[in-house]
Short mmCIF file of C-alpha atoms in Angstrom, two decimals:
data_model
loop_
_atom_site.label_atom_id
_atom_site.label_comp_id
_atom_site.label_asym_id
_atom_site.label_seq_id
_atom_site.Cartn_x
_atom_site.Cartn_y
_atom_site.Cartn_z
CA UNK A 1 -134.98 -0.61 -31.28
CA UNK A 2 -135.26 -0.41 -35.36
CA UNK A 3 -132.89 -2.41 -36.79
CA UNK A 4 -131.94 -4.49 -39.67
CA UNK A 5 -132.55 -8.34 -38.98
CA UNK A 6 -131.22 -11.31 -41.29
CA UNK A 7 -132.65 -14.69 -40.95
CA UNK A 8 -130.16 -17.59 -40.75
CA UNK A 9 -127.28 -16.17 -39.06
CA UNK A 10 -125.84 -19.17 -40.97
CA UNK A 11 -126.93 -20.96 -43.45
CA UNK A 12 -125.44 -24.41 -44.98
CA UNK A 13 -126.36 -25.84 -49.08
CA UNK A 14 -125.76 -27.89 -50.99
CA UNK A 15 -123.62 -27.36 -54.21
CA UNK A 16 -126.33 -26.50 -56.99
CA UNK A 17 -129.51 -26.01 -54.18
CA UNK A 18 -131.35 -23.16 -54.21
CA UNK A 19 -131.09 -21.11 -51.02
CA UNK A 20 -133.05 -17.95 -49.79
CA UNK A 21 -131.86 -15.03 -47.15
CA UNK A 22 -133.93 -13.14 -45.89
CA UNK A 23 -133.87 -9.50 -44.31
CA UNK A 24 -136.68 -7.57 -42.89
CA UNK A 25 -136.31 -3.59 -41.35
CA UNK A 26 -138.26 -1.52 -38.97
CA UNK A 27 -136.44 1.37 -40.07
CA UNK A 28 -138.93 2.00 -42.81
CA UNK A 29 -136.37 3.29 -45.56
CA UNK A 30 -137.15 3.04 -48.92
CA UNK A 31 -133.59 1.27 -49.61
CA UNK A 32 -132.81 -1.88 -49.49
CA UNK A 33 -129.20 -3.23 -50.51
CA UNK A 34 -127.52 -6.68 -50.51
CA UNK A 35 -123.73 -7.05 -50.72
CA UNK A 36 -122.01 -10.20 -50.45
CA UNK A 37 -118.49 -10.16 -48.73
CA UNK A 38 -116.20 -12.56 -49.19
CA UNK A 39 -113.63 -14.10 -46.47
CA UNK A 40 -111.01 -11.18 -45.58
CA UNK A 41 -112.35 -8.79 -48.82
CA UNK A 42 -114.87 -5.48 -49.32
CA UNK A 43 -118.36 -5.98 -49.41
CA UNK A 44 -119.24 -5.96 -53.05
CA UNK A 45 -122.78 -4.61 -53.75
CA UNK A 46 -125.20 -7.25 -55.48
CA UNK A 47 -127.96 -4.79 -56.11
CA UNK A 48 -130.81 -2.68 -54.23
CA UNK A 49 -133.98 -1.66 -54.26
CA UNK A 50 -135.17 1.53 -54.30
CA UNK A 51 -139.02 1.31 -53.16
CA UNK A 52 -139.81 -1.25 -56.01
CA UNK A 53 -137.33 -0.12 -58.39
CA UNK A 54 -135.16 -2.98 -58.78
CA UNK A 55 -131.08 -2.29 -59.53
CA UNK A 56 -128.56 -4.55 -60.92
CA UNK A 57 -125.59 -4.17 -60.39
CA UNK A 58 -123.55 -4.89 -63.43
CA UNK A 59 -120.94 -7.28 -62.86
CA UNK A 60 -123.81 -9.90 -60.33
CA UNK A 61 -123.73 -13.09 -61.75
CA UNK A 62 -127.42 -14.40 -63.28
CA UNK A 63 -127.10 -16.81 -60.36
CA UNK A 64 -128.31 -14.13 -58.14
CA UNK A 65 -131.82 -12.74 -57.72
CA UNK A 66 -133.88 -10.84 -55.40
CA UNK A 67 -137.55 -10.09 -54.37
CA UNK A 68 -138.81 -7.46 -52.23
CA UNK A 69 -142.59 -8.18 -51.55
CA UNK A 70 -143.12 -4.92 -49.29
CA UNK A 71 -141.51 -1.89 -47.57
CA UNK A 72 -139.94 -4.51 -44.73
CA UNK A 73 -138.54 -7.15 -46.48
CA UNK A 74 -136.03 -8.05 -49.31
CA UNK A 75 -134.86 -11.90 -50.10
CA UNK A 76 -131.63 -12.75 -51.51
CA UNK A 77 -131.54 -15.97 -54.20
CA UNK A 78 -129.13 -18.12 -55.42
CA UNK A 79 -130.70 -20.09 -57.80
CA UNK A 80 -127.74 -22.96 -57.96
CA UNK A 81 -124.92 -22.10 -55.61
CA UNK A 82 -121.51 -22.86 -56.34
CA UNK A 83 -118.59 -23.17 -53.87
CA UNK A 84 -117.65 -19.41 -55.20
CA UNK A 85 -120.67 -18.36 -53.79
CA UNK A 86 -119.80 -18.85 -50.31
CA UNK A 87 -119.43 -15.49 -48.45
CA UNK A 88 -120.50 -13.54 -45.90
CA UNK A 89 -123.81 -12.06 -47.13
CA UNK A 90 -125.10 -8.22 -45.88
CA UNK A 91 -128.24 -6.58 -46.11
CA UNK A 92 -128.42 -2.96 -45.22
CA UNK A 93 -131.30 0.27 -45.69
CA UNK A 94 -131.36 3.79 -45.89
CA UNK A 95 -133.48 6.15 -45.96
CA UNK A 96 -133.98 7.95 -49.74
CA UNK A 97 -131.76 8.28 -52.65
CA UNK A 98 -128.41 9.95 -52.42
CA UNK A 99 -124.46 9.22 -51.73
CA UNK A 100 -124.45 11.05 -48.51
CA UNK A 101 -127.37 8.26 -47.01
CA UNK A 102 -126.39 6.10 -44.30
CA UNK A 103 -126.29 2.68 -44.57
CA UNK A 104 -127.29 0.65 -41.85
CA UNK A 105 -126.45 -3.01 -41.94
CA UNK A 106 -127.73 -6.12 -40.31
CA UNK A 107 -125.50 -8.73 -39.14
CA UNK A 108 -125.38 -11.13 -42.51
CA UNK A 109 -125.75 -14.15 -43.18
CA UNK A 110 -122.55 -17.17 -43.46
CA UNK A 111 -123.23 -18.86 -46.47
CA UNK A 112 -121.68 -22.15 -46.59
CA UNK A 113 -122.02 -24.20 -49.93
CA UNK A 114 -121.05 -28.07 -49.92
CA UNK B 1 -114.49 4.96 -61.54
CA UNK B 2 -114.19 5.69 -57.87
CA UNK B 3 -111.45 3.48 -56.19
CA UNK B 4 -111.02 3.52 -52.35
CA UNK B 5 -107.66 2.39 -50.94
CA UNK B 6 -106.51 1.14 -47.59
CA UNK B 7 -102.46 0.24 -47.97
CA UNK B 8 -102.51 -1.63 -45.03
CA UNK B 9 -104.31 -4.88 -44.23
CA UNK B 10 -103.28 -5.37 -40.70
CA UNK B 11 -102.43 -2.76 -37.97
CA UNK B 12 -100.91 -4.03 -34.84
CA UNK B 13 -101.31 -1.41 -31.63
CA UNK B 14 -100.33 -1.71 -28.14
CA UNK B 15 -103.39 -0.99 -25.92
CA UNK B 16 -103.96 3.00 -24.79
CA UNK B 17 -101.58 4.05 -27.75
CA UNK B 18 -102.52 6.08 -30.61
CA UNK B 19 -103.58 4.61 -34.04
CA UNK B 20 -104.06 6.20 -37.72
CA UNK B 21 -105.54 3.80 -40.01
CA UNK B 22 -104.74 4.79 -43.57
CA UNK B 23 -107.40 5.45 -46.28
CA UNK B 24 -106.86 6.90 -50.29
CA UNK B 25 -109.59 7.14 -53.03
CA UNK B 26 -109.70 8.27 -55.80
CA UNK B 27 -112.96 10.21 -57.98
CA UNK B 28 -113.44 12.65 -60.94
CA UNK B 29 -116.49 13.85 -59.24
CA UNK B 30 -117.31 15.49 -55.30
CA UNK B 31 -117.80 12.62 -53.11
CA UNK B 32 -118.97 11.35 -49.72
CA UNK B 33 -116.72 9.07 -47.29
CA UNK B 34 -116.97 7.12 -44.52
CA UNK B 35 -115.66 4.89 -42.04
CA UNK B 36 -117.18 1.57 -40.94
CA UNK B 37 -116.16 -0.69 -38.23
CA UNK B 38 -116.76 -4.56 -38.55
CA UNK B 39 -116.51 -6.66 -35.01
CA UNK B 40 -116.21 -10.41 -35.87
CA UNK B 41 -119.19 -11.63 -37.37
CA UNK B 42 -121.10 -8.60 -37.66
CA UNK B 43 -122.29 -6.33 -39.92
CA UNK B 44 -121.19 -2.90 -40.59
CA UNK B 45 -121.48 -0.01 -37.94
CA UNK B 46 -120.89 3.62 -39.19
CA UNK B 47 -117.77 5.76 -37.24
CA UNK B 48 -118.22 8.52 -39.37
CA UNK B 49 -118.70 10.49 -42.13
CA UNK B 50 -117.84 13.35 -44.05
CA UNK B 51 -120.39 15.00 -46.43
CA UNK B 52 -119.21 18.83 -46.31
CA UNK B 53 -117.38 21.47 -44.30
CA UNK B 54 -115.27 20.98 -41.51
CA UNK B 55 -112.70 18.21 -42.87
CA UNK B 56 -112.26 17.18 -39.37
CA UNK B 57 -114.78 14.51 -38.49
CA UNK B 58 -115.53 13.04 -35.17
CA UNK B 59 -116.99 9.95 -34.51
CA UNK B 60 -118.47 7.04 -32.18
CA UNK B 61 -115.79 5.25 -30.03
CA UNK B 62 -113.65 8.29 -29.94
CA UNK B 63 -112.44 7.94 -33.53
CA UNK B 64 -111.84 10.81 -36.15
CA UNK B 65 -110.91 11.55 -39.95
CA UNK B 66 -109.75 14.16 -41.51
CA UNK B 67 -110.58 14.87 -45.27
CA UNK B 68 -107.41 15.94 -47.27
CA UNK B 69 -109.00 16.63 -51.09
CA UNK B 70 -105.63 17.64 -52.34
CA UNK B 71 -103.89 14.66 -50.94
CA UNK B 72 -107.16 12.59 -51.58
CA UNK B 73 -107.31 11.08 -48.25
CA UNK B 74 -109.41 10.26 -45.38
CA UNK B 75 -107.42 8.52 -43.13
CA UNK B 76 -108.78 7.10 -39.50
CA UNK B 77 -107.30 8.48 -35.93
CA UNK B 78 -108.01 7.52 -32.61
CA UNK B 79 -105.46 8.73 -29.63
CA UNK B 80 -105.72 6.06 -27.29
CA UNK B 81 -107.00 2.70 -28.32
CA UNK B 82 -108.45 0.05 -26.20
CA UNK B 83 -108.58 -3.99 -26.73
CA UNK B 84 -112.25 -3.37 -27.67
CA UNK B 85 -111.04 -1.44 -30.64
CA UNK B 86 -109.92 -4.32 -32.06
CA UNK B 87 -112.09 -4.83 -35.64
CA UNK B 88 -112.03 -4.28 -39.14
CA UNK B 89 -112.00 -1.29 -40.33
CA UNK B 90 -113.85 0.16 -43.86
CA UNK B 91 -113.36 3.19 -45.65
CA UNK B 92 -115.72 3.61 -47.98
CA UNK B 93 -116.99 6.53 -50.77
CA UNK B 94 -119.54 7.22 -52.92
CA UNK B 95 -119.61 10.06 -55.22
CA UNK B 96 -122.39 13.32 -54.50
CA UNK B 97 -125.44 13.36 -56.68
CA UNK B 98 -128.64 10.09 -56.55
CA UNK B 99 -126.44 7.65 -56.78
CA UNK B 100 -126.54 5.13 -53.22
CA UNK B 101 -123.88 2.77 -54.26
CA UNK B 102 -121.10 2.53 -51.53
CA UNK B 103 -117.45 1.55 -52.69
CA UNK B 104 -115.17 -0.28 -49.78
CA UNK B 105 -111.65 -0.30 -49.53
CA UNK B 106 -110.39 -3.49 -48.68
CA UNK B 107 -110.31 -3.02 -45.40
CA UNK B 108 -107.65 -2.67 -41.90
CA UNK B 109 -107.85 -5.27 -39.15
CA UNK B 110 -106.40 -3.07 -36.24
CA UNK B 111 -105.27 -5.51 -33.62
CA UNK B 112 -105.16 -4.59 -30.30
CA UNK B 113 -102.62 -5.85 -27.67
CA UNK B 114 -102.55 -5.42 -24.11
#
């Protein structure tokens, strides 16, 4: 089945340690999105990708990068995570540009930060 | 600024009674909305959507939405719930046009009880 897969389900750092998440998609869409959801809140978008085109969203702290190497995959980075930064972290694709796209989400990731 | 509400955070139901899950946004521009459903631990799943024409909406699991645009609401139905129901709930819009950014309410944990 195409899906959207995160790698760790759950994922434990250290205060100030850089930590990756990554995503990959067999859905082939040209989107790629990461929103990070904290405990009993929205998901808040981060940024996405649209083929290579890279968009930030405003308000995402510095701390936060990404890298999207090809079509499948997109990485999420926290360069030095603080305990604020521990969330519930969602990738999710769809397929061209538009508000009326689908979104389809993987499972996330469980950041932990101690 | 689009703004998506959802007035209440919990919603307790008996099992195989009905269930409207309350959702308000508000837009100066046409927009797209949707309903996502969150099991525990999991990412988002897509109920619905409405993108045009017939404001009543049906979905997966037996849910549907009707649009209201003068009453700027969108709010969640489902006549007979069961204990698998239970979830979070997401309403969610983004505006028409190239835009792919997705705003969440704060989302409804409908609880159900047997």
């Amino acid at each position: 089945d195409a899906m959207v897969i995160q790698n760790p389900r759950y994922q434990v750092t250290q205060f100030g340690k850089p930590v990756t998440l990554s995503c990959s998609q067999t859905l082939n869409h040209n989107v790629m999105y990461w929103y990070q959801q904290k405990s009993s809140q929205a998901p808040k978008l981060l940024f996405h990708y649209y083929d290579k085109d890279f968009n930030n969203e405003a308000d995402t702290p510095d701390n936060f990068q990404s890298r999207r190497p090809n079509t499948s995959f997109c990485f999420l980075d926290i360069r030095s995570p603080g305990l604020g930064d521990a969330a519930m972290y969602l990738c999710a694709t769809s397929s061209g540009a538009g508000g009326s796209r689908e979104q389809y989400f993987g499972p996330g990731t469980r950041l932990t930060v101690t | 600024a689009q703004s998506v509400t959802q007035l209440d955070s919990q919603v307790p139901v008996f099992e195989e009674a009905p269930v409207e899950l309350r959702c308000n946004y508000s837009s100066s521009v046409s927009v797209y909305l949707f309903w996502y459903v969150q099991y525990p631990n999991q990412g988002l799943q897509l109920l619905l959507k409405y993108l045009s024409g017939s404001t009543l909406v049906k979905g997966i699991n037996g849910f549907e939405a009707e649009f209201n645009k003068s009453q700027t609401s969108f709010h969640l139905r489902k006549p007979s719930v069961h204990i698998s129901d239970t979830a979070e709930y997401f309403c969610a819009v983004s505006e028409s046009g190239a835009t792919n950014k997705l705003i969440f309410g704060t989302g409804t944990l409908l609880a159900v009880q047997p």
